[in-house]
Coordinates of C-alpha atoms in Angstrom, one line a residue:
T186 CA -0.3 -0.1 0.2
A187 CA 0.9 3.9 -0.3
D188 CA 1.3 3.7 3.6
M189 CA 4.0 0.6 2.8
V190 CA 6.0 2.1 0.4
D191 CA 6.4 5.9 2.3
R192 CA 7.1 4.0 5.3
Q193 CA 10.1 2.0 3.5
R194 CA 11.3 5.7 2.0
I195 CA 11.4 6.7 5.7
A196 CA 13.6 3.7 7.0
T197 CA 16.0 4.3 3.5
T198 CA 16.5 8.2 4.0
Y199 CA 17.3 7.7 7.9
S200 CA 19.8 4.4 7.6
N201 CA 22.0 6.7 4.8
G202 CA 22.2 9.8 7.9
A203 CA 20.6 12.8 9.9
E204 CA 20.8 16.6 9.7
S205 CA 22.4 18.1 13.0
I206 CA 22.1 22.1 13.9
I207 CA 25.0 23.3 16.3
S208 CA 23.8 26.8 17.6
V209 CA 26.2 28.5 20.1
N210 CA 26.0 31.5 22.0
G211 CA 28.9 33.5 23.5
H212 CA 30.7 36.6 24.5
D213 CA 33.8 37.5 25.6
E214 CA 36.6 41.0 26.3
G215 CA 39.1 42.2 23.5
D216 CA 40.8 44.7 21.9
S217 CA 43.2 45.2 18.1
E218 CA 46.1 43.5 20.1
T219 CA 44.1 40.7 21.7
P220 CA 41.1 39.4 20.1
I221 CA 38.8 36.9 20.6
E222 CA 39.7 33.5 19.0
L223 CA 37.1 30.3 18.9
G224 CA 37.0 26.6 17.4
F225 CA 34.8 24.8 16.5
T226 CA 35.1 20.5 14.7
I227 CA 33.3 19.5 11.7
P228 CA 32.5 15.3 12.4
N229 CA 34.4 13.0 10.5
N230 CA 31.0 11.1 9.8
T231 CA 29.7 14.3 8.4
V232 CA 28.5 13.1 5.1
H233 CA 27.3 17.3 4.2
V234 CA 28.2 20.2 5.7
N235 CA 24.8 22.7 4.5
E236 CA 26.2 25.6 6.1
I237 CA 27.9 28.0 9.0
L238 CA 25.7 30.9 9.9
F239 CA 28.0 33.9 12.0
S240 CA 26.5 37.0 13.8
A241 CA 28.2 39.6 16.5
R242 CA 27.7 42.8 17.4
L243 CA 29.9 45.3 19.9
T244 CA 29.1 46.3 23.1
N245 CA 30.1 47.8 26.7
F246 CA 33.9 46.3 27.8
R247 CA 32.5 45.1 31.1
A248 CA 34.6 43.8 33.8
T249 CA 33.3 42.9 37.8
S250 CA 36.2 44.5 40.0
K251 CA 39.0 47.0 39.9
A252 CA 41.5 46.1 42.1
T253 CA 44.0 42.6 43.8
Q254 CA 46.5 42.0 46.1
G255 CA 49.8 43.1 45.2
G256 CA 53.4 42.8 47.1
G257 CA 55.8 45.7 47.6
A258 CA 58.8 46.6 45.3
S259 CA 61.8 48.9 45.1
F260 CA 63.1 49.7 41.4
N261 CA 64.8 52.8 40.0
S262 CA 63.5 54.1 36.6
S263 CA 65.8 54.6 33.6
S264 CA 67.8 57.5 33.3
A265 CA 66.2 59.7 30.7
G266 CA 67.7 63.1 29.1
G267 CA 66.0 66.2 30.3
A268 CA 64.2 68.7 28.3
T269 CA 63.7 72.1 28.2
S270 CA 59.8 72.9 27.8
T271 CA 58.3 76.2 26.9
S272 CA 54.4 76.9 27.8
T273 CA 52.1 78.3 25.3
S274 CA 52.2 82.2 25.2
A275 CA 49.5 83.7 27.1
G276 CA 48.3 87.5 27.3
G277 CA 48.7 89.4 29.9
S278 CA 46.6 91.0 32.8
S279 CA 46.0 93.8 35.1
Q280 CA 44.5 92.7 38.5
T281 CA 43.5 94.9 41.1
T282 CA 43.2 93.2 44.8
S283 CA 40.0 94.1 46.9
G284 CA 40.2 97.1 48.6
S285 CA 41.4 96.9 52.6
G286 CA 41.8 99.2 55.3
G287 CA 44.7 101.4 56.3
S288 CA 46.3 101.5 59.6
S289 CA 48.8 103.4 62.0
Q290 CA 51.6 101.3 62.7
T291 CA 54.4 102.9 65.5
T292 CA 57.8 100.9 66.0
S293 CA 58.8 99.7 69.4
G294 CA 60.6 102.1 71.5
S295 CA 64.9 102.7 70.4
G296 CA 67.9 103.6 72.4
G297 CA 69.3 107.0 70.3
N298 CA 73.2 106.9 69.6
T299 CA 76.1 108.9 68.6
T300 CA 77.4 108.3 64.9
Q301 CA 80.9 109.8 63.8
S302 CA 82.1 109.5 60.7
S303 CA 85.6 108.8 59.8
S304 CA 88.0 111.7 59.5
S305 CA 88.2 113.2 55.5
G306 CA 91.2 115.0 54.2
G307 CA 89.7 118.5 53.6
E308 CA 90.4 120.4 50.2
T309 CA 90.4 123.5 48.2
A310 CA 87.6 123.9 45.7
A311 CA 87.6 126.9 43.3
T312 CA 84.2 127.3 41.5
S313 CA 84.9 127.7 37.5
G314 CA 85.3 130.9 36.5
S315 CA 81.9 133.4 35.8
G316 CA 81.6 136.8 33.9
G317 CA 80.5 139.8 35.7
S318 CA 77.0 141.9 35.5
S319 CA 76.3 145.2 36.4
I320 CA 73.5 145.2 39.1
E321 CA 70.7 148.3 40.2
S322 CA 69.3 148.2 42.8
S323 CA 65.6 149.3 43.7
S324 CA 65.1 153.1 43.7
S325 CA 65.2 154.4 47.3
G326 CA 63.9 157.4 49.1
G327 CA 66.4 160.4 50.2
G328 CA 67.3 161.7 53.2
T329 CA 69.0 164.6 55.7
S330 CA 72.1 163.7 57.4
T331 CA 73.6 166.1 59.8
S332 CA 77.1 165.2 61.2
S333 CA 78.1 165.6 64.7
G334 CA 79.7 169.3 65.8
S335 CA 83.4 169.9 65.1
G336 CA 85.3 172.4 66.8
G337 CA 86.9 175.3 64.7
E338 CA 89.9 175.6 63.4
S339 CA 92.0 178.9 61.6
N340 CA 93.4 178.2 58.7
Q341 CA 96.4 180.0 56.7
S342 CA 97.3 179.7 53.2
S343 CA 101.1 179.6 52.3
S344 CA 102.0 181.9 50.3
S345 CA 103.9 181.6 46.6
G346 CA 106.9 180.8 46.9
G347 CA 107.2 180.3 51.4
E348 CA 104.9 178.9 53.9
T349 CA 102.9 182.1 53.5
S350 CA 101.0 181.8 50.3
T351 CA 99.8 185.1 48.2
S352 CA 97.4 184.6 46.0
T353 CA 97.4 186.9 43.2
S354 CA 93.6 188.6 42.7
T355 CA 92.5 190.0 39.2
S356 CA 89.1 191.5 39.0
S357 CA 87.4 193.4 36.5
Q358 CA 85.8 196.5 37.2
N359 CA 84.6 200.1 36.0
I360 CA 86.6 202.9 35.9
E361 CA 85.6 206.4 35.4
T362 CA 88.2 208.9 34.7
S363 CA 88.1 212.6 34.2
H364 CA 87.4 212.1 30.2
G365 CA 83.7 210.1 30.7
A366 CA 82.8 207.2 30.9
S367 CA 84.4 204.5 28.9
N368 CA 84.9 200.7 27.9
V369 CA 87.5 198.7 29.2
Q370 CA 88.3 195.6 26.8
R371 CA 91.3 193.2 27.4
G372 CA 92.9 195.9 30.2
M373 CA 92.6 198.9 27.7
A374 CA 90.3 201.7 28.8
W375 CA 88.7 204.3 26.1
T376 CA 87.5 207.4 26.9
T377 CA 86.7 210.5 24.5
S378 CA 86.9 213.9 25.8
N379 CA 84.4 215.9 24.6
G380 CA 84.2 213.9 21.3
K381 CA 87.3 215.2 20.2
D382 CA 90.9 213.8 20.8
P383 CA 90.1 209.6 21.6
H384 CA 92.7 208.4 23.5
A385 CA 93.2 205.0 26.0
H386 CA 94.0 204.8 29.3
Q387 CA 95.8 201.7 29.9
L388 CA 96.1 200.4 33.7
E389 CA 97.3 197.5 35.2
V390 CA 96.4 196.3 38.9
T391 CA 98.1 193.8 40.3
T392 CA 97.6 193.4 44.2
Y393 CA 99.3 190.8 46.4
H394 CA 97.5 190.0 49.4
E395 CA 96.9 186.8 51.7
H396 CA 93.7 185.4 53.1
D397 CA 92.9 184.5 57.2
I398 CA 90.0 182.3 57.2
T399 CA 88.7 181.2 60.5
I400 CA 86.2 178.1 60.5
P401 CA 83.6 178.2 63.4
S402 CA 82.7 174.9 65.2
H403 CA 80.0 173.9 62.8
N404 CA 77.6 171.1 61.7
H405 CA 77.5 169.6 58.2
K406 CA 74.2 169.0 57.1
V407 CA 74.2 166.5 54.1
T408 CA 70.8 165.9 52.2
I409 CA 70.5 162.5 50.0
S410 CA 67.7 162.5 47.1
S411 CA 65.6 160.2 46.0
H412 CA 68.1 157.6 44.2
T413 CA 69.5 154.1 43.1
H414 CA 72.5 152.6 43.4
K415 CA 74.5 150.8 40.7
V416 CA 77.0 148.1 41.6
T417 CA 79.1 146.1 39.0
I418 CA 80.3 142.8 39.6
P419 CA 83.5 142.0 37.8
S420 CA 83.6 138.0 36.0
H421 CA 85.8 136.2 39.1
Q422 CA 85.8 132.7 41.0
H423 CA 85.1 131.9 45.0
S424 CA 88.1 129.8 46.3
I425 CA 86.7 128.1 49.2
N426 CA 88.6 125.6 51.7
I427 CA 87.5 123.2 53.5
P428 CA 89.9 121.7 56.6
S429 CA 90.1 118.0 57.6
H430 CA 87.4 117.2 59.6
Q431 CA 84.8 114.9 60.8
H432 CA 81.1 114.6 61.3
S433 CA 79.1 113.5 64.8
I434 CA 75.5 112.8 64.3
N435 CA 73.1 112.3 67.7
I436 CA 70.3 110.7 67.1
P437 CA 67.7 110.6 70.1
A438 CA 65.4 107.7 71.6
H439 CA 63.1 107.4 69.2
T440 CA 60.0 105.5 67.6
H441 CA 58.7 105.3 63.9
S442 CA 54.7 106.0 63.6
V443 CA 53.8 105.4 59.9
N444 CA 50.2 105.6 58.8
I445 CA 49.2 103.9 55.9
P446 CA 46.2 104.9 54.5
S447 CA 43.2 102.5 52.9
H448 CA 44.0 101.7 49.3
T449 CA 44.3 99.0 46.8
H450 CA 47.7 97.1 44.7
S451 CA 47.2 96.5 41.1
V452 CA 49.6 94.4 39.8
S453 CA 49.6 94.7 35.3
I454 CA 51.5 91.2 33.8
P455 CA 52.3 91.3 30.5
A456 CA 51.8 88.4 27.9
H457 CA 54.7 86.3 28.6
T458 CA 55.6 82.6 28.4
H459 CA 57.2 80.0 30.8
S460 CA 60.8 78.1 30.1
V461 CA 61.0 74.8 32.1
I462 CA 64.3 73.3 32.0
I463 CA 64.6 69.6 33.4
P464 CA 68.3 68.0 33.9
N465 CA 68.9 63.8 33.2
H466 CA 67.5 62.3 36.0
T467 CA 66.2 59.0 37.3
H468 CA 63.4 58.3 39.8
D469 CA 63.9 56.2 42.7
L470 CA 60.4 54.4 44.2
T471 CA 60.1 52.0 47.4
L472 CA 56.8 50.4 47.0
P473 CA 56.2 48.8 51.0
N474 CA 54.5 45.4 51.0
H475 CA 50.8 45.8 51.0
T476 CA 47.4 44.0 49.9
H477 CA 44.2 46.1 47.8
E478 CA 40.9 44.8 48.6
I479 CA 39.1 43.6 45.9
Q480 CA 35.6 45.4 45.3
Y481 CA 33.4 44.1 43.4
G482 CA 30.6 45.6 40.6
I483 CA 29.8 45.8 37.5
Y484 CA 31.9 48.2 35.7
K485 CA 31.3 49.1 31.7
G486 CA 34.1 51.0 29.9
P487 CA 34.1 51.8 25.9
T488 CA 33.2 49.9 22.6
A489 CA 34.9 49.7 20.0
S490 CA 33.4 51.0 16.7
A491 CA 34.5 48.5 13.7
M492 CA 36.0 44.6 14.1
L493 CA 37.7 42.0 11.5
V494 CA 36.3 38.4 11.2
Y495 CA 38.7 35.7 10.1
I496 CA 38.1 31.8 9.9
D497 CA 40.9 30.1 9.4
N498 CA 43.3 33.2 8.7
R499 CA 41.2 34.0 5.9
L500 CA 39.6 37.5 6.0
V501 CA 35.8 37.4 5.8
G502 CA 35.5 41.1 5.5
S503 CA 35.8 44.5 7.7
F504 CA 32.5 45.0 9.4
G505 CA 30.8 47.6 11.2
S506 CA 29.9 47.4 15.4
S507 CA 27.4 44.5 14.3
I508 CA 26.8 41.8 11.6
S509 CA 24.2 39.0 10.9
N510 CA 24.3 35.6 9.6
V511 CA 27.2 35.7 7.6
D512 CA 28.0 32.3 5.8
L513 CA 31.5 31.2 6.7
I514 CA 31.5 28.2 4.4
Q515 CA 32.8 30.1 1.4
F516 CA 35.9 31.4 3.2
M517 CA 36.4 27.6 4.7
S518 CA 39.9 25.6 4.3
K519 CA 38.4 22.6 1.3
D520 CA 40.0 19.6 0.3
A521 CA 40.5 18.7 -3.7
N522 CA 37.1 18.1 -4.1
G523 CA 35.9 21.3 -3.1
E524 CA 34.8 19.7 0.5
V525 CA 35.1 22.0 4.0
L526 CA 37.6 19.2 5.6
R527 CA 36.9 17.5 8.4
G528 CA 38.6 18.5 11.8
E529 CA 39.0 21.5 13.8
H530 CA 38.3 25.2 12.6
R531 CA 39.1 28.1 13.8
F532 CA 38.0 32.0 13.4
K533 CA 38.9 35.3 15.0
I534 CA 36.6 38.0 15.7
A535 CA 39.6 41.5 15.9
P536 CA 38.1 44.8 17.5
N537 CA 39.6 48.1 16.6
G538 CA 39.3 49.3 20.6
L539 CA 38.7 47.6 23.6
T540 CA 35.2 46.2 23.7
R541 CA 32.9 43.4 24.7
V542 CA 31.9 41.1 21.6
E543 CA 28.6 39.0 21.6
Y544 CA 28.9 36.6 19.2
N545 CA 26.7 33.7 18.0
Y546 CA 27.5 30.8 15.0
Q547 CA 25.0 28.0 13.5
I548 CA 26.4 24.9 11.9
R549 CA 23.5 22.9 9.9
L550 CA 25.3 19.4 8.7
F551 CA 24.2 15.8 8.0
T552 CA 25.8 13.0 9.2
N553 CA 25.3 9.0 9.6
A554 CA 26.0 6.5 12.4
H555 CA 28.7 5.0 10.3
G556 CA 31.8 4.3 12.6
S557 CA 30.5 4.6 16.2
G558 CA 29.0 2.7 18.4
Q559 CA 25.6 2.6 20.4
Y560 CA 25.6 3.6 24.2

């Protein structure tokens, strides 16, 4: 019957083998230097490998603790050359402090003392030559001055040629003659007698005599009119002689009183750079023995943005933060007949930064029961 035929077909089919599906989910942390490596095996009794699908996505790196126990240590860092570092230029600024009240401060009393300077030799100093000048004083009112009384005296002039002096007196005068009025010219008198017989008389009068002068006791009265004085100073120098000497200063006991008014301070800092020179040096560090307590918890870190996927050391491709159902069979190692090699195969996920990778792969294959026991 038809039912018997269908059962026979099924029995024949299952006697050749059966399809198996293997699905694996997992996660791990990695980065570009430490990729995630996984492996799986294709059994030797596999008749056909139907497909191997791979999916993955990148999430935050995760840790469950951040401190562990550790012993101390002492070590020297390697020698390092010095350096000169110049900070970036910075604009200056003007800073004004807040206002502050003033104060009056008195120092403590202090005894005085006498201070004597060291001896010093004298010297003669002459000023440089200077031109003279004329100075006129301001106008001054006059005055009347009377000298004190003085006794008189008799004074006799000496005569010519001896102790007694005889002066010669010559005087002009009108001369009257019997001839009438006359004019005297040059010591000559001209006369006219009744308009007739004009003639002249020449007269020479010479008188020799002495003068006796008696000066009585008297005062002198001098009147000084309002006037100015004019003084002319010729070009000259001044010469000063300083003898060898000492200075003695006496400072009495005293205090100092300082009054500080209310004020502010204003500081202007110009644009500038700082230059720091670090010489060659080493660092010596000693860490004593110690322990670190474990701090439990879940800590999330960074997430990578891309990843590379390899199978059997062949690049499958470069992907972003996630991939879904990529068939790996075309990239896997195969035998001469083009069939996937039985045995172990490995794939690798290399993210471009520290991250967690959540992955899944699914293997569909057809196997038979030949070569294996029944347990």
